[in-house]
Short mmCIF file of C-alpha atoms and ligand atoms in Angstrom, two decimals:
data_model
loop_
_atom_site.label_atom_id
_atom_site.label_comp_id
_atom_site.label_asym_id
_atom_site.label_seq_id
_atom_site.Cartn_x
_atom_site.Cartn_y
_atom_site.Cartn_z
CA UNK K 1 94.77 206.34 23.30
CA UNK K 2 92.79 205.98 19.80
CA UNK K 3 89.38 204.10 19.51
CA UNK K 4 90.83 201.76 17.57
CA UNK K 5 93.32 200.64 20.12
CA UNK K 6 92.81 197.52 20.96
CA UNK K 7 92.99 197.99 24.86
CA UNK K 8 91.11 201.36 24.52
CA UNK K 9 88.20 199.11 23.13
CA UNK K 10 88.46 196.69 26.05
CA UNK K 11 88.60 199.56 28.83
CA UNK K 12 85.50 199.24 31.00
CA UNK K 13 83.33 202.37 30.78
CA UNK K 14 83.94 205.06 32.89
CA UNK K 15 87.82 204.31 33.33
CA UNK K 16 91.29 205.39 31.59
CA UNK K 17 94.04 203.26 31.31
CA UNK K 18 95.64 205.81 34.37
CA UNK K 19 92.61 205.96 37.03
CA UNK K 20 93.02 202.18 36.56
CA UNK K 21 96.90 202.13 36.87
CA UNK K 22 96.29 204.94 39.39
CA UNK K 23 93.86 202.62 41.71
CA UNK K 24 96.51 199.29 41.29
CA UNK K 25 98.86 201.65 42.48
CA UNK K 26 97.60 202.66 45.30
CA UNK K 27 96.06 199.44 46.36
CA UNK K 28 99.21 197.42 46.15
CA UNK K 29 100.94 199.79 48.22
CA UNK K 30 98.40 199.37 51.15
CA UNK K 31 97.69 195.47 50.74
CA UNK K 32 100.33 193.66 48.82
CA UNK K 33 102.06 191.09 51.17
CA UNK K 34 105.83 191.17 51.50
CA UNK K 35 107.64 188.70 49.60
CA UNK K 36 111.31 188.24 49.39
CA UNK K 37 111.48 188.50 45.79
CA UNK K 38 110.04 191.44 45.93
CA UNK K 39 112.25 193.60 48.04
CA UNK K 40 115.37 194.44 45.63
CA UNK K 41 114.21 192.91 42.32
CA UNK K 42 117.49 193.01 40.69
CA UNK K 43 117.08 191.06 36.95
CA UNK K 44 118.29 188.01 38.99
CA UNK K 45 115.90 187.74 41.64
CA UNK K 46 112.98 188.18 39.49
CA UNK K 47 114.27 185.79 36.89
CA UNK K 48 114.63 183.15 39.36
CA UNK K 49 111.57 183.88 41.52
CA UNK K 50 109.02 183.69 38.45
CA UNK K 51 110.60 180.53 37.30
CA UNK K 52 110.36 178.95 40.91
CA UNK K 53 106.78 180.44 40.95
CA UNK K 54 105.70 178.39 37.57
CA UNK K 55 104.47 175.48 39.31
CA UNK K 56 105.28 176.05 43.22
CA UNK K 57 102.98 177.80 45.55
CA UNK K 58 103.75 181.07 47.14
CA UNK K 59 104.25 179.47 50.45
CA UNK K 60 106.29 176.96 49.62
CA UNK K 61 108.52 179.49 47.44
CA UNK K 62 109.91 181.72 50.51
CA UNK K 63 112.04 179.79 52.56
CA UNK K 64 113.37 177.93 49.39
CA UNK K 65 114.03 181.19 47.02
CA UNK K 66 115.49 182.80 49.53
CA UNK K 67 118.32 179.75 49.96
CA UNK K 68 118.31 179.13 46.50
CA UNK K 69 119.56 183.15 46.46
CA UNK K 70 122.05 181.95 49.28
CA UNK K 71 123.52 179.35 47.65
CA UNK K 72 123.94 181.17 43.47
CA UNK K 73 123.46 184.83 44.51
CA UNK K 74 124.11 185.79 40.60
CA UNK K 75 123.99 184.55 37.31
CA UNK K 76 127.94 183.70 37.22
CA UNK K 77 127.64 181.67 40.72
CA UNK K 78 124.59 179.78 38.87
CA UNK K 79 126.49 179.25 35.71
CA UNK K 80 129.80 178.09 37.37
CA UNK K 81 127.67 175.67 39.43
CA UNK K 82 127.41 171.66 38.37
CA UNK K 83 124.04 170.73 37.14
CA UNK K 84 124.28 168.22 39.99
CA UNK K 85 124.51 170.86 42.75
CA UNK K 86 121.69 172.89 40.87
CA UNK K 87 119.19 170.20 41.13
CA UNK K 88 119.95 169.12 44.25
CA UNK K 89 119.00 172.69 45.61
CA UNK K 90 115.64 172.50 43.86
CA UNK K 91 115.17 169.38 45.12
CA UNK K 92 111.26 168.61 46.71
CA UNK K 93 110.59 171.82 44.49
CA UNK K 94 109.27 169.48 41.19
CA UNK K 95 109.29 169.74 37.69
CA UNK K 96 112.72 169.59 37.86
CA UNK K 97 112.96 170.52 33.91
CA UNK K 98 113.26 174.40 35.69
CA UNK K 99 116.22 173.83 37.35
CA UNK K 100 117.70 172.47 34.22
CA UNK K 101 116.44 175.26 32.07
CA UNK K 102 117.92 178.15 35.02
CA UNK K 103 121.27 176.42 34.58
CA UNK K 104 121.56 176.26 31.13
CA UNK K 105 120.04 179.63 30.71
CA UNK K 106 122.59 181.21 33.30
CA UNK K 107 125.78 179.96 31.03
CA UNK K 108 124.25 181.29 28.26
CA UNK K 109 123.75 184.72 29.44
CA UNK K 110 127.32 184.59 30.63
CA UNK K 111 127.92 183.42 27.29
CA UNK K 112 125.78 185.76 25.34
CA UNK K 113 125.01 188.66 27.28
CA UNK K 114 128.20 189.55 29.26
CA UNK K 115 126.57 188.15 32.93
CA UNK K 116 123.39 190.57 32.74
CA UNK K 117 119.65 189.65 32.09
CA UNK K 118 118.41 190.81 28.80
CA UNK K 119 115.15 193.27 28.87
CA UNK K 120 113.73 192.83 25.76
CA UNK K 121 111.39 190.36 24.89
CA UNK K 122 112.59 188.22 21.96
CA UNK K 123 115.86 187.87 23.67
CA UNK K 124 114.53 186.87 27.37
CA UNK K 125 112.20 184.19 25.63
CA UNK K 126 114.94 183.14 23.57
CA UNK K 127 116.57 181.56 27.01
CA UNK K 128 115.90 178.23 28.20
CA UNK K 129 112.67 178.11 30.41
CA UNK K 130 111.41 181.42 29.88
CA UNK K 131 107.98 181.78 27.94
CA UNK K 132 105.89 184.80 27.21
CA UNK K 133 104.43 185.68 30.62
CA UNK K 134 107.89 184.96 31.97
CA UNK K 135 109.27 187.33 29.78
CA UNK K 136 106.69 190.16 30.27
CA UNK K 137 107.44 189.65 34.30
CA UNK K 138 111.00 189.89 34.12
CA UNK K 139 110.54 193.19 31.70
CA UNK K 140 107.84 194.83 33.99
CA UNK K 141 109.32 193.99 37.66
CA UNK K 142 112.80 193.43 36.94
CA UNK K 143 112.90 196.55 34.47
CA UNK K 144 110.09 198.98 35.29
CA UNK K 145 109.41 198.49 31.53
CA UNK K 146 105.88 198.68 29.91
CA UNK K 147 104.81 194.89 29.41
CA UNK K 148 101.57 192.61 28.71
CA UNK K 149 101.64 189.37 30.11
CA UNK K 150 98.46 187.00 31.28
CA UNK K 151 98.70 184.29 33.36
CA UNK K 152 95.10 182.73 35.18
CA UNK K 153 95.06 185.38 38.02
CA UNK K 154 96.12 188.21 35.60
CA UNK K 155 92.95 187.13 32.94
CA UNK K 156 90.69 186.63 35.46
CA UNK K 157 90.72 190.25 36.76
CA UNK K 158 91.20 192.12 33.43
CA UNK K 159 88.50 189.61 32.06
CA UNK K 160 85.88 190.80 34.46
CA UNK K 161 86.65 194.26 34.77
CA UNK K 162 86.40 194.76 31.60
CA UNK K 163 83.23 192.12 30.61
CA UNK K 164 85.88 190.16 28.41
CA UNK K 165 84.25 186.86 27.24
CA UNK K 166 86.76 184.03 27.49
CA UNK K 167 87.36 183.08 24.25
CA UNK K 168 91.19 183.21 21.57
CA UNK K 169 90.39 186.56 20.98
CA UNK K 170 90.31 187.25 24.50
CA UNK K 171 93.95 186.66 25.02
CA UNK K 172 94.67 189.23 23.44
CA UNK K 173 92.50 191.81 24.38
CA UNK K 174 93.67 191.06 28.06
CA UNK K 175 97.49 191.31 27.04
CA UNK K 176 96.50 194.65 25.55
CA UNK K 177 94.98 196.06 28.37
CA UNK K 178 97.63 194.86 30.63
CA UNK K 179 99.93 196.38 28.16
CA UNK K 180 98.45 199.38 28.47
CA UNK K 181 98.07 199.73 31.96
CA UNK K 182 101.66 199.07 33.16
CA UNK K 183 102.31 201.91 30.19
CA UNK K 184 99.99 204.49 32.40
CA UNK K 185 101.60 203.99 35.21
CA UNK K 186 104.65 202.12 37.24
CA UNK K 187 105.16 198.60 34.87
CA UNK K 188 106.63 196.94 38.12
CA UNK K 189 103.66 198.12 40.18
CA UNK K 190 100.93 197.51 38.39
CA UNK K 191 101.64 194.05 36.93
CA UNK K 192 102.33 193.18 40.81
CA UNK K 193 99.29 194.58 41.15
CA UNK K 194 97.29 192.95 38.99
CA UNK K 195 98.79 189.10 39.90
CA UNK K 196 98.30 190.44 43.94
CA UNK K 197 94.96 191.42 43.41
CA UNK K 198 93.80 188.07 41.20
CA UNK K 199 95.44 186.11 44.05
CA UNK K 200 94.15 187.54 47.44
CA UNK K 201 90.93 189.49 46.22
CA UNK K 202 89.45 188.81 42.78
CA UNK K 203 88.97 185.10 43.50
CA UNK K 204 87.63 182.39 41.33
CA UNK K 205 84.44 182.09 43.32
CA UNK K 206 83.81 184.37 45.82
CA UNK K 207 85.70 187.14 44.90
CA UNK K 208 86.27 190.26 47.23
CA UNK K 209 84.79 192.99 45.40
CA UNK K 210 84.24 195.20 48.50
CA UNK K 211 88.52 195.33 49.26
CA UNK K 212 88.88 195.53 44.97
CA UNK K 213 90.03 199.47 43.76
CA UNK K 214 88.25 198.49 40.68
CA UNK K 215 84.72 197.99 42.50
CA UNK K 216 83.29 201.36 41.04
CA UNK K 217 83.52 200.56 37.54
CA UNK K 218 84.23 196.62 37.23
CA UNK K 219 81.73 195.33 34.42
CA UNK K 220 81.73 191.90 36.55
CA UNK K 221 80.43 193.35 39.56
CA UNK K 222 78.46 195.86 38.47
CA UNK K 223 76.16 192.83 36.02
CA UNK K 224 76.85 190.43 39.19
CA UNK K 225 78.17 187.91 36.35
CA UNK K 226 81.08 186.21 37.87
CA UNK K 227 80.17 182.98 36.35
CA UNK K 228 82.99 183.76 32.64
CA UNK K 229 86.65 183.78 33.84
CA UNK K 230 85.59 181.83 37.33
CA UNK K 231 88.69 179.46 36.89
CA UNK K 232 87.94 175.80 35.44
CA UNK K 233 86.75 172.75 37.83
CA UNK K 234 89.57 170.74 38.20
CA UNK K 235 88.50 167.40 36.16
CA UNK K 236 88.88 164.07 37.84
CA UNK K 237 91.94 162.74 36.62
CA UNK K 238 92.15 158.66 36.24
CA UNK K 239 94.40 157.79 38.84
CA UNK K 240 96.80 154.97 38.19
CA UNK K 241 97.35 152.60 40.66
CA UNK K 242 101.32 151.39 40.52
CA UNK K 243 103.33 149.05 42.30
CA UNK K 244 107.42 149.30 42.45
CA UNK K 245 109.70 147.45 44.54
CA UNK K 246 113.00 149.93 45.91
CA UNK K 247 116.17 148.55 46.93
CA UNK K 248 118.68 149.81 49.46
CA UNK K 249 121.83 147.64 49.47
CA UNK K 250 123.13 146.80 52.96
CA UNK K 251 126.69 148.00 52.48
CA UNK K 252 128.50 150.53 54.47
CA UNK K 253 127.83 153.11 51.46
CA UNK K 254 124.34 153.58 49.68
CA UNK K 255 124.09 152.08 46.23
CA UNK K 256 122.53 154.57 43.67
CA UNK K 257 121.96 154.40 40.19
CA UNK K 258 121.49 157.63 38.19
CA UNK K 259 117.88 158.32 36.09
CA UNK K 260 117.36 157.75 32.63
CA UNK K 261 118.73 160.37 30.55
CA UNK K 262 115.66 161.19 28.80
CA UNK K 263 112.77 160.89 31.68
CA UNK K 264 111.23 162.23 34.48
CA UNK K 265 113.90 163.22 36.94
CA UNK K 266 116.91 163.25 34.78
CA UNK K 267 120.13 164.09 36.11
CA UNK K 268 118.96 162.72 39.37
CA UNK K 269 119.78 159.44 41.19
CA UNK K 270 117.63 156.93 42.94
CA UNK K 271 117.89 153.39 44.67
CA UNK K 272 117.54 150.79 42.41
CA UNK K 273 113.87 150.04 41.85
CA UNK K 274 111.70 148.49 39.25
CA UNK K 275 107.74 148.72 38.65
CA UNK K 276 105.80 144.94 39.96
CA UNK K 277 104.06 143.31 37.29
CA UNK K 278 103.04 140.45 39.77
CA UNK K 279 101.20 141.44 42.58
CA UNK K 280 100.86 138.73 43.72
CA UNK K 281 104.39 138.51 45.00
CA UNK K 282 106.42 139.06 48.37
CA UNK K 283 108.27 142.15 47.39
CA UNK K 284 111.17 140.54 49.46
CA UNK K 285 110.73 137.85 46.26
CA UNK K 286 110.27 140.75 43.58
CA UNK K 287 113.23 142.41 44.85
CA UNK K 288 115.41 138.99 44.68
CA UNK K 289 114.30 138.74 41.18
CA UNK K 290 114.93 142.35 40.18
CA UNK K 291 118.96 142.26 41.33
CA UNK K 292 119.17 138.89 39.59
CA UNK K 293 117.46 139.88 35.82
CA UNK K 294 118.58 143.51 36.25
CA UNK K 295 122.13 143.59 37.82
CA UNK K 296 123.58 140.62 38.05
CA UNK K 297 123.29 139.79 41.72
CA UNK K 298 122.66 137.21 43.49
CA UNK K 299 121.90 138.37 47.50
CA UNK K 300 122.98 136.97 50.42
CA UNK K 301 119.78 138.10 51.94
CA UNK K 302 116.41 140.49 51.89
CA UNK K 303 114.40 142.37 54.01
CA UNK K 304 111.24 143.86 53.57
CA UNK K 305 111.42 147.21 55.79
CA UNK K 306 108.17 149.03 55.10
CA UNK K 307 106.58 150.67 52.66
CA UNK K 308 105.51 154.44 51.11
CA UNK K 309 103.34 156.07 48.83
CA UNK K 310 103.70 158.65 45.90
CA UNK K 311 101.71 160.35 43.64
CA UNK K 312 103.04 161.69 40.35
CA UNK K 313 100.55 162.96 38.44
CA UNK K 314 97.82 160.32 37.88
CA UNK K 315 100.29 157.94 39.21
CA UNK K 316 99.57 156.59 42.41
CA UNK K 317 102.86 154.38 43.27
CA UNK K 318 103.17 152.29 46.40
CA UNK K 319 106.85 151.31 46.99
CA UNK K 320 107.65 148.45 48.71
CA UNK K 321 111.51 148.87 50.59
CA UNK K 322 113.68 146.24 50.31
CA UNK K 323 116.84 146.05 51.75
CA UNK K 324 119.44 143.38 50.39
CA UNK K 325 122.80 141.99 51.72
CA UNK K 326 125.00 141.97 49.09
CA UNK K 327 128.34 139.50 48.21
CA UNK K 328 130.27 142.25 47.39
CA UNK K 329 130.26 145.42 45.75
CA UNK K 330 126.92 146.14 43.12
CA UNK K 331 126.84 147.66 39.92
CA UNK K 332 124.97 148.64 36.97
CA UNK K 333 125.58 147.89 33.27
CA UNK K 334 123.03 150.07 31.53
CA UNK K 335 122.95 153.33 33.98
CA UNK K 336 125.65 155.18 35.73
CA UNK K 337 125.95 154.02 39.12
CA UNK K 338 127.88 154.95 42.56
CA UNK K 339 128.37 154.11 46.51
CA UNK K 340 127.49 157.12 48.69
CA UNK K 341 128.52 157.74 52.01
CA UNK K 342 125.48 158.38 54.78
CA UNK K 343 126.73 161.35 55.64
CA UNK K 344 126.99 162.66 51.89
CA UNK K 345 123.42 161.91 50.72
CA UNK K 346 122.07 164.99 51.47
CA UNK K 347 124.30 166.64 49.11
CA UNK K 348 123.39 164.33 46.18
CA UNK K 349 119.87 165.35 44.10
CA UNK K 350 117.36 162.96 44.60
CA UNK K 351 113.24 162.93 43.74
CA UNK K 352 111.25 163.25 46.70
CA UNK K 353 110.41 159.55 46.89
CA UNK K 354 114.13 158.86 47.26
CA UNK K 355 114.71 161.61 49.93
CA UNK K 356 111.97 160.26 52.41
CA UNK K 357 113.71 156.49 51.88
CA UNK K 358 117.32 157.95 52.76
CA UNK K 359 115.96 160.35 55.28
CA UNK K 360 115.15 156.92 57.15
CA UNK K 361 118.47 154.90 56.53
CA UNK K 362 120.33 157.79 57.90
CA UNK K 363 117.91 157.92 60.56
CA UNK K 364 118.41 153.54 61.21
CA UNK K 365 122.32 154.56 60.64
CA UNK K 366 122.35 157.29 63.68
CA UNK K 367 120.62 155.19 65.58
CA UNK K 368 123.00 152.26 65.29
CA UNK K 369 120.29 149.83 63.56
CA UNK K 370 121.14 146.99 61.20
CA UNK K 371 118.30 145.64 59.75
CA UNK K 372 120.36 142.45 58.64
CA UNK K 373 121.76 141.97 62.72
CA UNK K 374 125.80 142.62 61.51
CA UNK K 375 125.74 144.77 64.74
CA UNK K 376 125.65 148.20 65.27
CA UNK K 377 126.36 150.99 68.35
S1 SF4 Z 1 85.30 194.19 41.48
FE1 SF4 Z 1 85.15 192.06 42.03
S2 SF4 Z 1 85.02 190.91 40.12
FE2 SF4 Z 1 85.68 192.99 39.63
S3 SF4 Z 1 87.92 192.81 39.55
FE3 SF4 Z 1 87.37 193.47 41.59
S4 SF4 Z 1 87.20 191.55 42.79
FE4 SF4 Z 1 87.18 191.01 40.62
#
């Protein structure tokens, strides 16, 4: 590598780009946990365990990627799928646009690229849902192809080995370098490597250097300046405080109503529910008033039956439940709408919120309860 290499500049002193690759090598093989995603990382696997990765912790990622794989184990079972089924499966995962993004992605590699996972670059980031560090991951794992990417954990160790300051610049200098290692050595090794070792060792505060192969020559350690690259405090978000009133229609089959097309949740479905303007209220009241101005209905009768709460993302929601006796059968002019068996609710995608409220009717349902006294086991 010339001086005027980019990465060759950023290379602490006293270490190539191969002792370096050399040491992540031979550290990952001793200490790197075993994930599922990592044992076989066909193109597929990969692909879908980075995505679920985005915004989902590690922990809560193996029992669900590894069903997930169950359910589509390729891209053609995930591109013949329905949206519906898709998002039902990554249901209580979150940011549900990744679901959408996998599914539409899938059809177009089926589509585009004959069933198989592109490696190059500019055509991985030209699918839905996969970005630059996304693309680098699939190349480098998936591949065993030379590849930069940076993601928090990945700039944090590169940034202190080599005395990086954060700064635009920066970015760069820390793809290079990553670039360059995973070209000295294995690409799916050492990019493991380096998000292992910014995970379980090089912490934001407190990191491990004692367990770190890059101890010996680490600018960080050696100035003891671990204050650049120690991960931002979170800042206090303004929380919200919101009030909604959810109704679940005493009828032998659940009333649902699907999500706007264009917000949070989309292509989901929910009970019908509207956000309280008066607090002042019974939400037994609010709930009488919603199926009259919003659908049409006049109820026999409603129940208050308890209550929850939900955060989404400064939006601290307390839902009051509501169950209504309806004269006949409900509807809904403005969304889609549909009755649902009990027994078939598990199988329809709903946000978490949702989930918890028919977890309990199925719950009142197996255990012969009727809120409204029509009887029951
Ligand atoms: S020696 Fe310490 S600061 Fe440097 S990379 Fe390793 S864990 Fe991080």
């Amino acid at each position: 590598m010339t001086s005027d290499c980019p990465a060759a500049q950023s290379l602490p002193a006293g270490a190539s780009s191969a002792e370096m690759a050399t040491a992540l090598d031979g550290w990952f093989r001793r200490s790197a946990r075993r994930l599922p995603w990592r044992e076989a990382p066909t193109p597929y696997r990969v692909w879908i365990a980075e995505v679920m990765l985005q915004q989902t912790t590690v922990a809560a990622c193996r029992p669900r990627f590894e069903r997930f794989i169950r359910r589509f184990p390729d891209v053609r079972a995930l591109a013949a799928a329905s949206l519906e089924d898709v998002l039902s499966e990554w249901e209580g995962l979150g940011y549900y646009s990744r679901a959408r993004n996998l599914w539409s992605a899938a059809k177009m590699i089926v589509d585009f690229h004959g069933g198989e996972l592109p490696s190059d670059i500019e055509s991985l980031q030209a699918l839905p849902g996969i970005g630059k560090y996304t693309a680098g991951a699939i190349r480098s794992i998936a591949f065993d192809l030379p590849s930069g990417m940076v993601d928090a954990n990945i700039r944090r160790v590169l940034g202190r080995v080599a005395g990086i300051e954060p700064s635009n610049a920066a970015e760069r200098s820390v793809f290079q370098l990553c670039l360059s290692l995973s070209a000295s050595g294995s690409p799916r090794i050492v990019n493991q490597a380096l998000m292992e070792l910014g995970s379980l060792v090089c912490l934001p505060r407190g990191p491990l250097c004692g367990e770190c192969p890059f101890r010996s020559f680490c600018r960080a350690r050696l100035e003891e300046r671990f204050d650049c690259w120690h991960g931002s405090v979170p800042k206090e978000a303004r929380v919200v405080q919101v009030e909604e009133v959810c109704i679940t229609a005493s009828v032998e089959e659940n009333w649902l109503i699907s999500r706007p097309r264009d917000g949070r949740w989309r292509g989901m479905w929910e009970f019908p529910r509207a956000r309280v303007e008066d607090g002042s209220a019974a939400p037994a009241e609010l709930a009488r008033s919603v199926l009259e101005r919003d659908f049409g209905v006049v109820p026999v009768s409603v129940q208050h039956t308890g209550s929850l709460r939900y955060r989404v993302t400064v939006h601290d929601t307390q839902l009051h439940i509501v169950s209504a006796m309806l004269p006949g059968e409900p509807g809904c002019a403005l969304r889609e709408w549909r009755l649902v068996p009990p027994a078939e609710l598990a199988a329809i995608p709903l946000p978490s919120p949702m989930r918890r409220i028919a977890r309990t009717l199925i719950s009142q349902r197996l255990a012969g309860l009727d809120i409204h006294g029509r009887g029951g086991a």
